[in-house]
Tab-separated table of C-alpha atoms in Angstrom:
chain	number	residue	atom	x	y	z
A	1438	MET	CA	-41.326	37.470	-81.787
A	1439	LYS	CA	-41.733	36.969	-85.308
A	1440	LYS	CA	-39.952	38.536	-88.311
A	1441	ASP	CA	-42.777	40.471	-89.614
A	1442	GLU	CA	-43.570	41.971	-86.134
A	1443	ILE	CA	-40.184	43.777	-85.954
A	1444	LYS	CA	-39.866	47.253	-87.445
A	1445	VAL	CA	-37.026	49.494	-88.080
A	1446	GLY	CA	-36.855	52.438	-85.354
A	1447	GLY	CA	-38.967	50.394	-82.871
A	1448	LEU	CA	-37.845	49.784	-79.165
A	1449	TYR	CA	-38.009	46.252	-78.091
A	1450	ALA	CA	-37.085	44.295	-74.797
A	1451	ALA	CA	-34.336	41.962	-75.704
A	1452	ARG	CA	-31.872	39.635	-74.368
A	1453	VAL	CA	-28.238	40.863	-74.702
A	1454	GLY	CA	-25.487	39.317	-72.979
A	1455	GLY	CA	-27.483	37.172	-70.789
A	1456	ARG	CA	-29.616	40.091	-69.540
A	1457	HIS	CA	-32.843	41.747	-70.439
A	1458	THR	CA	-32.465	45.257	-71.901
A	1459	THR	CA	-34.118	47.831	-74.248
A	1460	VAL	CA	-32.856	47.842	-77.823
A	1461	ARG	CA	-33.662	50.007	-80.783
A	1462	VAL	CA	-33.662	48.508	-84.251
A	1463	ASP	CA	-31.361	50.400	-86.604
A	1464	ALA	CA	-31.566	48.305	-89.693
A	1465	ILE	CA	-33.181	45.087	-91.120
A	1466	ARG	CA	-31.160	43.587	-93.912
A	1467	GLU	CA	-31.012	40.180	-95.797
A	1468	ARG	CA	-27.642	38.192	-96.133
A	1469	GLN	CA	-27.037	35.900	-98.938
A	1470	ASN	CA	-25.429	32.165	-98.684
A	1471	PHE	CA	-25.209	32.122	-94.957
A	1472	GLY	CA	-24.329	28.563	-94.174
A	1473	LYS	CA	-27.091	26.330	-95.304
A	1474	TYR	CA	-29.538	29.109	-95.787
A	1475	THR	CA	-29.905	30.869	-98.960
A	1476	TYR	CA	-31.163	34.012	-97.334
A	1477	SER	CA	-31.138	35.177	-93.594
A	1478	THR	CA	-32.491	38.037	-91.963
A	1479	VAL	CA	-29.941	40.030	-89.796
A	1480	TYR	CA	-31.141	42.895	-87.318
A	1481	ASP	CA	-28.838	45.654	-86.551
A	1482	VAL	CA	-29.579	46.945	-82.960
A	1483	THR	CA	-28.279	49.622	-80.467
A	1484	ASN	CA	-28.382	48.817	-76.776
A	1485	ILE	CA	-30.077	51.744	-75.288
A	1486	ALA	CA	-28.478	51.385	-71.837
A	1487	THR	CA	-24.866	51.431	-72.944
A	1488	GLY	CA	-25.128	52.778	-76.595
A	1489	ARG	CA	-23.420	49.710	-78.009
A	1490	LYS	CA	-24.168	48.479	-81.356
A	1491	ALA	CA	-24.991	44.662	-81.927
A	1492	THR	CA	-26.199	42.215	-84.461
A	1493	PHE	CA	-29.035	39.752	-83.947
A	1494	LYS	CA	-29.285	36.910	-86.194
A	1495	SER	CA	-32.376	35.820	-85.218
A	1496	ALA	CA	-35.807	37.227	-84.259
A	1497	ALA	CA	-35.893	35.064	-81.104
A	1498	LYS	CA	-33.765	37.475	-79.246
A	1499	PHE	CA	-36.505	40.188	-79.208
A	1500	ARG	CA	-39.032	39.349	-76.195
A	1501	GLN	CA	-41.678	42.096	-76.645
A	1502	PRO	CA	-42.195	45.720	-77.794
A	1503	ALA	CA	-41.062	48.137	-75.150
A	1504	THR	CA	-43.962	49.573	-72.809
A	1505	ALA	CA	-45.174	53.048	-73.374
A	1506	LYS	CA	-43.685	54.034	-70.088
A	1507	VAL	CA	-40.267	52.821	-70.826
A	1508	THR	CA	-40.519	54.706	-74.283
A	1509	GLU	CA	-41.356	57.833	-72.542
A	1510	ASN	CA	-38.459	57.669	-70.243
A	1511	ILE	CA	-36.057	57.010	-72.940
A	1512	GLU	CA	-37.405	60.036	-74.911
A	1513	LYS	CA	-37.006	62.225	-71.798
A	1514	ALA	CA	-33.432	61.199	-71.353
A	1515	GLY	CA	-32.521	62.058	-74.763
A	1516	TYR	CA	-31.488	58.785	-76.451
A	1517	PHE	CA	-33.067	59.671	-79.725
């Protein structure tokens, strides 16, 4: 996905630890002077299946927005 398509609070299918899972974006922030880049975007996410926090350094980890059915099941289970 592209950077401008990812929103805070959104649910997305993503690749975490080599597996596809659903994550919620908690924050999007900018880092300064990271390696050869002056600014880089960092995504703080929570894995819905395990509750673990993670940081994505690239928007390429996000595959697609979560489907309506997945979102509905997550809300019913009380993950929010």
